[in-house]
Coordinates of C-alpha atoms in Angstrom, one line a residue:
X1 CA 0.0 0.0 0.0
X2 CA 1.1 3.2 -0.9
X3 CA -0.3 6.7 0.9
X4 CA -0.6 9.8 -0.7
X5 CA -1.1 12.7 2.2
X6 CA -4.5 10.8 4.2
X7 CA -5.5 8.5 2.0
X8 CA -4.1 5.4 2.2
X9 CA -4.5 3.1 -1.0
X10 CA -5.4 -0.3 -1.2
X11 CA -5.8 -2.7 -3.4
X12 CA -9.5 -1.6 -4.3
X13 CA -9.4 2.1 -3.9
X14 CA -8.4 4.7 -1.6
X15 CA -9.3 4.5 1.9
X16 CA -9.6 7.5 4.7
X17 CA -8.3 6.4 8.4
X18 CA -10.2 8.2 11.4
X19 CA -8.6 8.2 14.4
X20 CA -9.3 9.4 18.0
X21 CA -7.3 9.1 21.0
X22 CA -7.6 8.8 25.1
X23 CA -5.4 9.5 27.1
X24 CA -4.5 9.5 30.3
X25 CA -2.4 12.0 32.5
X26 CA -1.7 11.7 36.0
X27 CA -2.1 14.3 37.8
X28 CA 0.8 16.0 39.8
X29 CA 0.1 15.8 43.5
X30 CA 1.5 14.7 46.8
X31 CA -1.6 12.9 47.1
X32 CA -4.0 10.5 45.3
X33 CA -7.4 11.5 44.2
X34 CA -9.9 10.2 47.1
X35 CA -7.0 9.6 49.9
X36 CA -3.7 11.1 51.6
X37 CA -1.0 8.3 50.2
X38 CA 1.7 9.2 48.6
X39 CA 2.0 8.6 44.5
X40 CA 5.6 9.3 44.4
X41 CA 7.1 6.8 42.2
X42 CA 9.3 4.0 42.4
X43 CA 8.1 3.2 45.5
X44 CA 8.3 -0.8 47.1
X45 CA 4.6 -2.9 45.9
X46 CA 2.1 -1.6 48.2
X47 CA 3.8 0.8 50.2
X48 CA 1.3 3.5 49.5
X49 CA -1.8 1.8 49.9
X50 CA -4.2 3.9 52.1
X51 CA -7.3 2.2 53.7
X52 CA -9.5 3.8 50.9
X53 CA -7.1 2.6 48.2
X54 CA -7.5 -0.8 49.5
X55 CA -11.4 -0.3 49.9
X56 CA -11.7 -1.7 53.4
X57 CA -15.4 -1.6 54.5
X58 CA -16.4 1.6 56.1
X59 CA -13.5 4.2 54.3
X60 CA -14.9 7.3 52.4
X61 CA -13.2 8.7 49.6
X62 CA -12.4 12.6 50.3
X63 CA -11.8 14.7 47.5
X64 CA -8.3 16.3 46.8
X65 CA -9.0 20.2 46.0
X66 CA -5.4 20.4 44.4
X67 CA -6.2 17.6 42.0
X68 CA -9.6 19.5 41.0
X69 CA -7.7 22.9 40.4
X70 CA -4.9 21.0 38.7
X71 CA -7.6 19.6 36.3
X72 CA -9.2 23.0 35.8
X73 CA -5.5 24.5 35.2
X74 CA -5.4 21.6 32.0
X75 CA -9.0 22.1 30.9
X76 CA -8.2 26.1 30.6
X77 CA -4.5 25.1 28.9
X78 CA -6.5 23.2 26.3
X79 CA -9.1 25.7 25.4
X80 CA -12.3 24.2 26.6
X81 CA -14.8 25.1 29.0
X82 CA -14.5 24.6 32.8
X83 CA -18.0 23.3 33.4
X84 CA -19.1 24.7 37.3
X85 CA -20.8 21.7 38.0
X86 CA -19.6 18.2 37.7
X87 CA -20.8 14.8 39.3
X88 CA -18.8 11.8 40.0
X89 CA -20.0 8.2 39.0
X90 CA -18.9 4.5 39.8
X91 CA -18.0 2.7 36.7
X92 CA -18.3 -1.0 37.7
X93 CA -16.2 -3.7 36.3
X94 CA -14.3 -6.5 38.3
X95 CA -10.7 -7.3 38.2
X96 CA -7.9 -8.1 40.5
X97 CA -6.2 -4.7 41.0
X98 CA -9.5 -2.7 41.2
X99 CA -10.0 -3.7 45.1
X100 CA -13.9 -1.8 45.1
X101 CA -15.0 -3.3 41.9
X102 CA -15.7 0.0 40.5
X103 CA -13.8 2.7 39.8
X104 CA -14.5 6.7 40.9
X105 CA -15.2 8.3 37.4
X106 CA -16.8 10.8 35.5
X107 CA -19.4 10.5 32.6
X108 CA -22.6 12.1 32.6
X109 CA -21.4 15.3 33.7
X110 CA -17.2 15.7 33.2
X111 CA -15.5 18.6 34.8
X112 CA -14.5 20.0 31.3
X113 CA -15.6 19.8 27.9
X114 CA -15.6 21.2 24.5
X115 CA -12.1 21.8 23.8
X116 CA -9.1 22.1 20.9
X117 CA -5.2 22.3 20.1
X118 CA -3.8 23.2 16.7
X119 CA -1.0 21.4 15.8
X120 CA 2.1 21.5 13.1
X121 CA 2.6 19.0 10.8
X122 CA 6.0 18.3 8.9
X123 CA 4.9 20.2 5.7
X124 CA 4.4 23.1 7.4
X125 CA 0.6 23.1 7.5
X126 CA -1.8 23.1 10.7
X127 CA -4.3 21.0 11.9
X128 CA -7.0 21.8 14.0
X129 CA -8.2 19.2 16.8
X130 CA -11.5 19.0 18.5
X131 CA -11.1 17.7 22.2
X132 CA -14.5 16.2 23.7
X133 CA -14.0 16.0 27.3
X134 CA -11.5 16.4 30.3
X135 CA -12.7 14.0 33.3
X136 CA -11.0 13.0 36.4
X137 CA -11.0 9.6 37.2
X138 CA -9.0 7.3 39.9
X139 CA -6.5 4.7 38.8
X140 CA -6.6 1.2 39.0
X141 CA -3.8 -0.9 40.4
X142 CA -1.5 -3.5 38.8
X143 CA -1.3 -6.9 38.6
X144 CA 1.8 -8.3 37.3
X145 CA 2.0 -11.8 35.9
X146 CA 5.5 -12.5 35.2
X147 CA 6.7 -12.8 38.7
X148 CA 5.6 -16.5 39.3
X149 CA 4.4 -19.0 37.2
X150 CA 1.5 -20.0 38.6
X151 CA 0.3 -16.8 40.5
X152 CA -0.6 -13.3 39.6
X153 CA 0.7 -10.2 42.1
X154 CA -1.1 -7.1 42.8
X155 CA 0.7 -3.6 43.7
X156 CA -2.0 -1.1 44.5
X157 CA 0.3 2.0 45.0
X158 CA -1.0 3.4 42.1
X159 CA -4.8 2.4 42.7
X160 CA -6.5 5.7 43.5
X161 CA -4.3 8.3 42.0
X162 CA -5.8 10.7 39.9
X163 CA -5.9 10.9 36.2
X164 CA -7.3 13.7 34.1
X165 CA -8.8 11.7 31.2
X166 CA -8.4 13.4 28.1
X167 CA -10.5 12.8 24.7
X168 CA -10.0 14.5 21.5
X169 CA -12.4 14.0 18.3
X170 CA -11.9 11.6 15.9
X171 CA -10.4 14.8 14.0
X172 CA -6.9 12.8 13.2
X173 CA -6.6 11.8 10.1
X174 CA -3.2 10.1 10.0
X175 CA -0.2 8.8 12.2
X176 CA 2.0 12.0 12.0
X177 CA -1.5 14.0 13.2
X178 CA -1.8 11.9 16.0
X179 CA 1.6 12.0 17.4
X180 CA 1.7 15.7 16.7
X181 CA -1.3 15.8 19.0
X182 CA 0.4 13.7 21.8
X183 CA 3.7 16.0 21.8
X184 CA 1.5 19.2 21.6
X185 CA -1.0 18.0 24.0
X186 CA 2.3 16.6 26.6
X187 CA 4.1 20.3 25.7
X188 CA 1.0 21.8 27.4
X189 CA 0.7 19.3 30.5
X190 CA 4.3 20.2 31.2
X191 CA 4.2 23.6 30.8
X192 CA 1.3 24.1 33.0
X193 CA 2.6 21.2 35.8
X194 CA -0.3 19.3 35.5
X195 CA 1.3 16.2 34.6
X196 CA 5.2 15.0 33.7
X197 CA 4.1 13.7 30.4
X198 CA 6.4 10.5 31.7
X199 CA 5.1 7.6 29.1
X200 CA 8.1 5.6 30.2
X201 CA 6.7 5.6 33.9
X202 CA 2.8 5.5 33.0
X203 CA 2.4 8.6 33.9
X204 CA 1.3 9.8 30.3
X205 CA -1.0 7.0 28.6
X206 CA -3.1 6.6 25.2
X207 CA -5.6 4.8 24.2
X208 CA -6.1 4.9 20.2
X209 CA -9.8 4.6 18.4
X210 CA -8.8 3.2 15.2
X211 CA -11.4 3.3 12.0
X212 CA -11.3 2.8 8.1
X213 CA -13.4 3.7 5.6
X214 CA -13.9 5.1 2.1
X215 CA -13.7 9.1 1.6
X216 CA -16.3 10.9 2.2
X217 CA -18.7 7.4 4.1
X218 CA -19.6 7.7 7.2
X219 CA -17.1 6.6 10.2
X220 CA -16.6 2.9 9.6
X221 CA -16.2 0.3 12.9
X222 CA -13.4 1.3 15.3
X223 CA -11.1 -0.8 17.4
X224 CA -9.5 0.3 20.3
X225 CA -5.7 0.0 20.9
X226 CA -5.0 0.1 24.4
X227 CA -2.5 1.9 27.0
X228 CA 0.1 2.4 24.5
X229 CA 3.2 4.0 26.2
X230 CA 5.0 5.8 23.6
X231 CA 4.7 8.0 21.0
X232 CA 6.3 6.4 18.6
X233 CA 4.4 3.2 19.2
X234 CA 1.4 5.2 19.0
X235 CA 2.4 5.8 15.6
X236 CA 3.2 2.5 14.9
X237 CA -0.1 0.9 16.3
X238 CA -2.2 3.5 14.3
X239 CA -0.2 2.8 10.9
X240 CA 0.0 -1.5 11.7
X241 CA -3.7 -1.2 12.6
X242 CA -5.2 0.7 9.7
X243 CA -3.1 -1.8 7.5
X244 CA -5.3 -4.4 9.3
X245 CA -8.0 -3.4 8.6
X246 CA -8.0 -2.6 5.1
X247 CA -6.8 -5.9 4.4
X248 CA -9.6 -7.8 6.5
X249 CA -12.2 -5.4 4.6
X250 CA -10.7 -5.6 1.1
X251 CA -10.8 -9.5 1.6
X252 CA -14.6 -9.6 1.8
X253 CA -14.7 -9.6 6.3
X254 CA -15.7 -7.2 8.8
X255 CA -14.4 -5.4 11.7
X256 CA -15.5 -6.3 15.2
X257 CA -15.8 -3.8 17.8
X258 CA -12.6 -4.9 19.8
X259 CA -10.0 -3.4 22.4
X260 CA -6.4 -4.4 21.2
X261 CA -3.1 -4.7 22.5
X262 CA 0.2 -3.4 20.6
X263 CA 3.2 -5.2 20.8
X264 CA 5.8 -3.6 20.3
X265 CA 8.1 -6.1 19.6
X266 CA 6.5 -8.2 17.1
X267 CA 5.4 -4.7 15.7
X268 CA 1.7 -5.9 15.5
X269 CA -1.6 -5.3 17.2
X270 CA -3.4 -8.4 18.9
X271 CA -6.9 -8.8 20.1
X272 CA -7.7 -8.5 23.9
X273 CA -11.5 -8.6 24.2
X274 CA -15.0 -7.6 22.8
X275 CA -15.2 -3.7 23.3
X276 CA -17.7 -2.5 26.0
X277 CA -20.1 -0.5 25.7
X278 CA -20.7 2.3 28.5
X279 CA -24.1 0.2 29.6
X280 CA -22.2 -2.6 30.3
X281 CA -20.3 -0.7 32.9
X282 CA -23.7 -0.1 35.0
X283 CA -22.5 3.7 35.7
X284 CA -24.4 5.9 38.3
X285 CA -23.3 8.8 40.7
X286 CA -21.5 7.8 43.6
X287 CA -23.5 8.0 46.8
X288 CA -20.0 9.0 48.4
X289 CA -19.5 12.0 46.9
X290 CA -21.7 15.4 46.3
X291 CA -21.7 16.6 42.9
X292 CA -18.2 18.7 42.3
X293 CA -19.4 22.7 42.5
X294 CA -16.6 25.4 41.5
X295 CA -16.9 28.7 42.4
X296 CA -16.6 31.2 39.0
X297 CA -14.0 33.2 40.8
X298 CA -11.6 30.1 41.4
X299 CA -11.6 29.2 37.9
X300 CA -10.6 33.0 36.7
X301 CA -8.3 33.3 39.2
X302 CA -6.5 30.2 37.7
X303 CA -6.9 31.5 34.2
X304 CA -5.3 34.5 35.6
X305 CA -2.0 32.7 37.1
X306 CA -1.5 30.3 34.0
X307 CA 1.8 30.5 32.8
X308 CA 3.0 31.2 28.9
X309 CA 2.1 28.0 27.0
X310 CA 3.3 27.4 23.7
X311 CA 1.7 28.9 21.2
X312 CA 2.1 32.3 22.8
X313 CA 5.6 31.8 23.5
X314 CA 6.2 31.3 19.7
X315 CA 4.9 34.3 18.9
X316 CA 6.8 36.4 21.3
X317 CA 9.6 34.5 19.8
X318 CA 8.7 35.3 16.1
X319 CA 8.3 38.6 17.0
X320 CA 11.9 38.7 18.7
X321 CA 12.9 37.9 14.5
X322 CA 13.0 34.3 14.7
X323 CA 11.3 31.9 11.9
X324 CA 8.2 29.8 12.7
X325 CA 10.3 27.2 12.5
X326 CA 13.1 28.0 14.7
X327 CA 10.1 29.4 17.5
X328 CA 8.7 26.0 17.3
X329 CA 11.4 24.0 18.1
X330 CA 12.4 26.2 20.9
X331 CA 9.6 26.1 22.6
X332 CA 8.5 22.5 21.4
X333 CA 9.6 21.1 25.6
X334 CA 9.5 23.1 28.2
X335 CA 13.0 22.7 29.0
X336 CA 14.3 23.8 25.6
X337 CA 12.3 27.2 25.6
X338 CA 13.8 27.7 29.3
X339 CA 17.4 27.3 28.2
X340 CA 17.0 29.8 25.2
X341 CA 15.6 32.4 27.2
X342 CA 18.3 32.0 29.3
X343 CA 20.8 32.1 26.3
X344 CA 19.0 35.0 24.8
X345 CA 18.7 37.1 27.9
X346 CA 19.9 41.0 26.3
X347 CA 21.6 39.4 23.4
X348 CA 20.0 38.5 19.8
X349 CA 17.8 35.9 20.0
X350 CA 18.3 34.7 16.4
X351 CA 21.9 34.0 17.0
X352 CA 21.3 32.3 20.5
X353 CA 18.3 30.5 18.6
X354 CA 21.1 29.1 15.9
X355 CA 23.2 28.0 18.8
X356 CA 21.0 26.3 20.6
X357 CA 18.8 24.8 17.7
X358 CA 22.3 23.4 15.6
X359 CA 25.5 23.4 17.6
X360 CA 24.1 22.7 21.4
X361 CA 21.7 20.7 20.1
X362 CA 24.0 18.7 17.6
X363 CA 26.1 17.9 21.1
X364 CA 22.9 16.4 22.8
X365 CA 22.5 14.1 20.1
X366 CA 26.2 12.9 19.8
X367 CA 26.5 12.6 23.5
X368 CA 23.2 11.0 24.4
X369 CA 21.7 13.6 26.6
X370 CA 19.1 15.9 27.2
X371 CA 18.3 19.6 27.6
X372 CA 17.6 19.2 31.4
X373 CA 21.6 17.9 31.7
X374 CA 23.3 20.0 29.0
X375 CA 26.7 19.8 28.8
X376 CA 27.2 23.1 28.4
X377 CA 25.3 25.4 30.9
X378 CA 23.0 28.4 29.1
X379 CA 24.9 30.8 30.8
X380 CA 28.4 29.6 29.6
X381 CA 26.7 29.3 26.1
X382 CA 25.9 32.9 26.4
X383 CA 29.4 33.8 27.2
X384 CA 30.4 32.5 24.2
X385 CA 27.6 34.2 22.6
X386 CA 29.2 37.8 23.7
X387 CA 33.0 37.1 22.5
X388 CA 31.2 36.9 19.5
X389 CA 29.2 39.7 19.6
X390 CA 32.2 41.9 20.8
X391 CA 34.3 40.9 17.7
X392 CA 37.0 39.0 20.6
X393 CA 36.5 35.8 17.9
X394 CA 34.8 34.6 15.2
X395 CA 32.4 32.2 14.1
X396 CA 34.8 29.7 13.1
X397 CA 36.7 30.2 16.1
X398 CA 34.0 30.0 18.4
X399 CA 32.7 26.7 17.0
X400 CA 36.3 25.5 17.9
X401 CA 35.7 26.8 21.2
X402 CA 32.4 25.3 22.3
X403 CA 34.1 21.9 21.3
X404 CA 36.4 22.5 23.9
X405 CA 33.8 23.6 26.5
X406 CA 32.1 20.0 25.7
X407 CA 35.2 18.6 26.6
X408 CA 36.9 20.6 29.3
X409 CA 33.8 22.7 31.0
X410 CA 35.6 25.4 30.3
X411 CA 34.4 29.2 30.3
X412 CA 34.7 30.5 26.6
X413 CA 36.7 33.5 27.8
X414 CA 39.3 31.1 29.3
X415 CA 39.7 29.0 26.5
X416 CA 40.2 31.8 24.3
X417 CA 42.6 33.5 26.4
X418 CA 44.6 30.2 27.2
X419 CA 45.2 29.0 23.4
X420 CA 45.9 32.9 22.1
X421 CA 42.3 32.8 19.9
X422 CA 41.5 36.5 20.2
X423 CA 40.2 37.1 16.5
X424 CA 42.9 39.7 14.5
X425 CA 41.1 43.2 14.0
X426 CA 44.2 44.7 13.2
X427 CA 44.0 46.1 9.2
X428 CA 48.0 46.2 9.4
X429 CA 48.3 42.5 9.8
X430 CA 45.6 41.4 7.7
X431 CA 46.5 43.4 5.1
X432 CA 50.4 41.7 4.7
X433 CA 48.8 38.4 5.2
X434 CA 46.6 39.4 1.7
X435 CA 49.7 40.6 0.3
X436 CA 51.5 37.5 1.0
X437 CA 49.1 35.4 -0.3
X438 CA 48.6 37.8 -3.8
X439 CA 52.2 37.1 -3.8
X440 CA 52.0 33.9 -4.0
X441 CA 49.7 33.3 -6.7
X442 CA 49.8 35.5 -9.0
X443 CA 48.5 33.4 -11.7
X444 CA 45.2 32.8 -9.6
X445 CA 45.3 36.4 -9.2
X446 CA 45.0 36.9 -13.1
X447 CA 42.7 34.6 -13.3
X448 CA 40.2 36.6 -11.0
X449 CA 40.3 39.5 -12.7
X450 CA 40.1 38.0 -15.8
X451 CA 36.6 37.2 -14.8
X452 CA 36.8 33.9 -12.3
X453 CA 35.0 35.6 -10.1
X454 CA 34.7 32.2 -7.6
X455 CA 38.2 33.0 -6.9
X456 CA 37.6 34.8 -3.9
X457 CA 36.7 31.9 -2.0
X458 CA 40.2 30.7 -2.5
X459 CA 42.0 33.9 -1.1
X460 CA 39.2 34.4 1.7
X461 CA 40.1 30.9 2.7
X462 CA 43.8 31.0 2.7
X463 CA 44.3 34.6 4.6
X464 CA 42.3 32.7 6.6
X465 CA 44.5 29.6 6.9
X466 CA 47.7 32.3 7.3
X467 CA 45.9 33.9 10.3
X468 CA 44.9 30.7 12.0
X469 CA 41.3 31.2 11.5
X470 CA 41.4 34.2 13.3
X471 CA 41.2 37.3 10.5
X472 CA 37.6 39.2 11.4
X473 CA 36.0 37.8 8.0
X474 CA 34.3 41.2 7.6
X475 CA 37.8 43.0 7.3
X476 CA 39.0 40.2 5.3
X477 CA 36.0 40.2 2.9
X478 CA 36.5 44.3 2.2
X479 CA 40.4 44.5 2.5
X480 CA 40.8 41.4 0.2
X481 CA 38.3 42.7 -2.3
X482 CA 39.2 46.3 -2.5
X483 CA 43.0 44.9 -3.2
X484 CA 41.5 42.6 -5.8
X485 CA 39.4 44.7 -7.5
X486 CA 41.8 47.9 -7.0

């Protein structure tokens, strides 16, 4: 199969793939939803397990305010509606790790809905994504089956803590869409400290709705791929899965309803179980808990302490002179955009935006780290940044030098002053070294003026070798011309 932007062809036409995803964010608190354990993670199996976690008769789940405020925080970040009113509901379903044999949700009535993101795509378009619904929900726990072979284990440290569950539309209409959502949507969660976006950990989740059908028919029948824990195998589940499909529809079958898993190592989704329907999960309020009211005022004051998110930052960027391009990759992690401000604190932001983007971030990727342990610190990159700006070295030069502040940790200005690199601004001695290199090739020379205008590159290049890299190229550029062309 070959695809052509969205449509994907098979071997009886094209087909259109509609996708929607789920996912699920825990929330950053000391404390889990309904109870006062602890959710920090890592912890030993069941060493956070509060008597409500563990549902022993008689314990009544109390709601966490910073949780609620944490969820309006995301819902405001995400441009949807904060609804005042919300109700929580028991979502029934038995299993090992789910100690009540329901679990606290929301449905009827989430505490936000109606939301959307726009996203970038690789071609430099946009796409706009509906979101459906922010709820909060409590986690299950975890049963783990490879520790014995004839018995399951259950850790319920992470049974009760809160999740903000977060649906968009099925507005996606292909792999790169959806994983363009995910990083935009994690971007936000970090930037606003709602959650650490941690897939690794499972503290970021998704669930992807996965549907064929021909353009312009109505939404065919979905499968659901289950609690996939990275990006990339998001991608991978959507593109494997829509394959899938095709093939079972093109072959004369049908698609059942069904929640799948993705391995990731055979690279293949599997199916689980029949998908559920919301009836079968026998949802009704929660006698425990009174319907969730918030006060107007909270939710403005909120709005009005939300830090910069994304999408403003890149314009205050653009504005500063720097491409869309550039603005979007700075402020792409929260981390990055942090660094460059740093960098760019009263200097140019394009050139601290072309350090950061090509040279520091060229070093990340051949060292194996990340922005939150650079190897070079923002402010030494900005020192560096101002031997430039003062004409002390050059470009050349200074890429030499940040090599040696990779190795050494080094300040700029030391390195510089230790190996003699101060960049010659003297006309005087850049002037003999053009002479001496006319001198020298005074057929080349000829040549020039005869018209080879391409020349120049040679001379620029060799004044340059003469003067150790260190000739101002400015200087160079006019002296050597003006002699040339004299």
């Amino acid at each position: 199969m070959t695809e052509n932007k969205n449509i994907i062809q098979g071997k009886t036409g094209p087909w259109e793939l509609v996708i929607g995803l789920e996912v699920h964010a825990q929330v950053i608190s000391k404390a889990k939803l309904f109870s006062g354990a602890a959710t920090e993670f890592g912890a030993d199996a069941n060493a956070q397990v509060s008597f409500v976690d563990a549902a022993m008769p008689g314990m009544l789940p109390v709601i966490n305010r910073v949780c609620v405020e944490q969820a309006i925080k995301t819902g405001l970040g995400i441009n949807a509606t904060v609804n005042t009113l919300s109700v929580f509901d028991r979502k029934n379903y038995f299993y090992a790790d789910l100690p009540q044999g329901y679990q606290i949700s929301q449905f009827t009535q989430p505490i936000v809905t109606g939301g959307h993101m726009t996203v970038d795509l690789a071609d430099g378009s946009e796409k706009y994504i509906g979101i459906t619904r922010l709820h909060l929900e409590q986690d299950a726990g975890k049963s783990m089956h490879d520790q014995d072979p004839r018995l399951s284990y259950i850790d319920l440290n992470r049974s009760g803590i809160a999740l903000m569950e977060i649906v968009s539309e099925p507005d996606i209409r292909s792999s790169e869409e959806a994983a363009a959502y995910l990083k935009k949507l994690r971007a936000i969660l970090r930037y606003l400290e709602t959650c650490d976006g941690n897939m690794e950990e499972g503290s970021m989740r998704c669930d992807a709705n996965v549907s064929v059908r021909r353009p312009g028919e109505p939404f065919g029948t979905r499968c659901e791929i289950k609690n996939v824990n990275s990006i990339r195998f998001v991608a991978q589940a959507i593109d494997y899965e829509a394959r899938r499909q095709i093939e079972v529809l093109e072959d004369g079958g049908s698609i059942r309803q069904e929640t799948r898993l993705w391995d990731s190592a055979k690279g293949e989704t599997r199916a689980m179980r029949s998908k559920e329907q919301a009836h079968d999960y026998r949802y009704f309020p929660d006698p425990d808990l009174l319907p969730l009211e918030i006060d107007p005022a909270q939710i403005e004051a909120i709005r009005a302490a939300m830090p910069e998110l994304p999408d403003a930052r890149r314009a205050r960027y653009m504005a500063l002179g720097l491409s869309r391009y550039d603005a979007s990759v700075l402020v792409s992690e929260k981390e990055t955009a942090l660094y460059f401000e740093a960098v760019a604190q009263g200097r140019d932001a394009k050139i601290a935006a072309n350090w950061v983007t090509v040279e520091l971030f060229g070093a990340l990727n051949k060292l194996g780290k990340t922005i939150e342990e650079p190897p070079v610190s923002a402010e030494a990159l900005g020192g560096l940044i101002d031997l430039i700006s003062s004409n002390k070295i050059n470009n050349k030069i200074a890429k030499d030098v940040f090599q040696i502040m990779l190795e050494t940790g080094e300040a700029a200005a030391d390195i510089v002053e230790k190996h003699g690199l101060v960049q010659v601004t003297d006309t005087g001695a850049i002037e003999a070294a053009i002479d001496a290199i006319l001198a020298a090739n005074p057929d080349k020379v000829a040549e020039f003026r005869g018209g080879k205008d391409k020349l120049f590159g040679f001379f620029v290049g060799q004044t340059m070798k003469a003067t150790g890299g260190k000739a101002n190229p400015v200087m160079l550029n006019d002296l050597l011309r003006a002699k040339l062309e004299g």
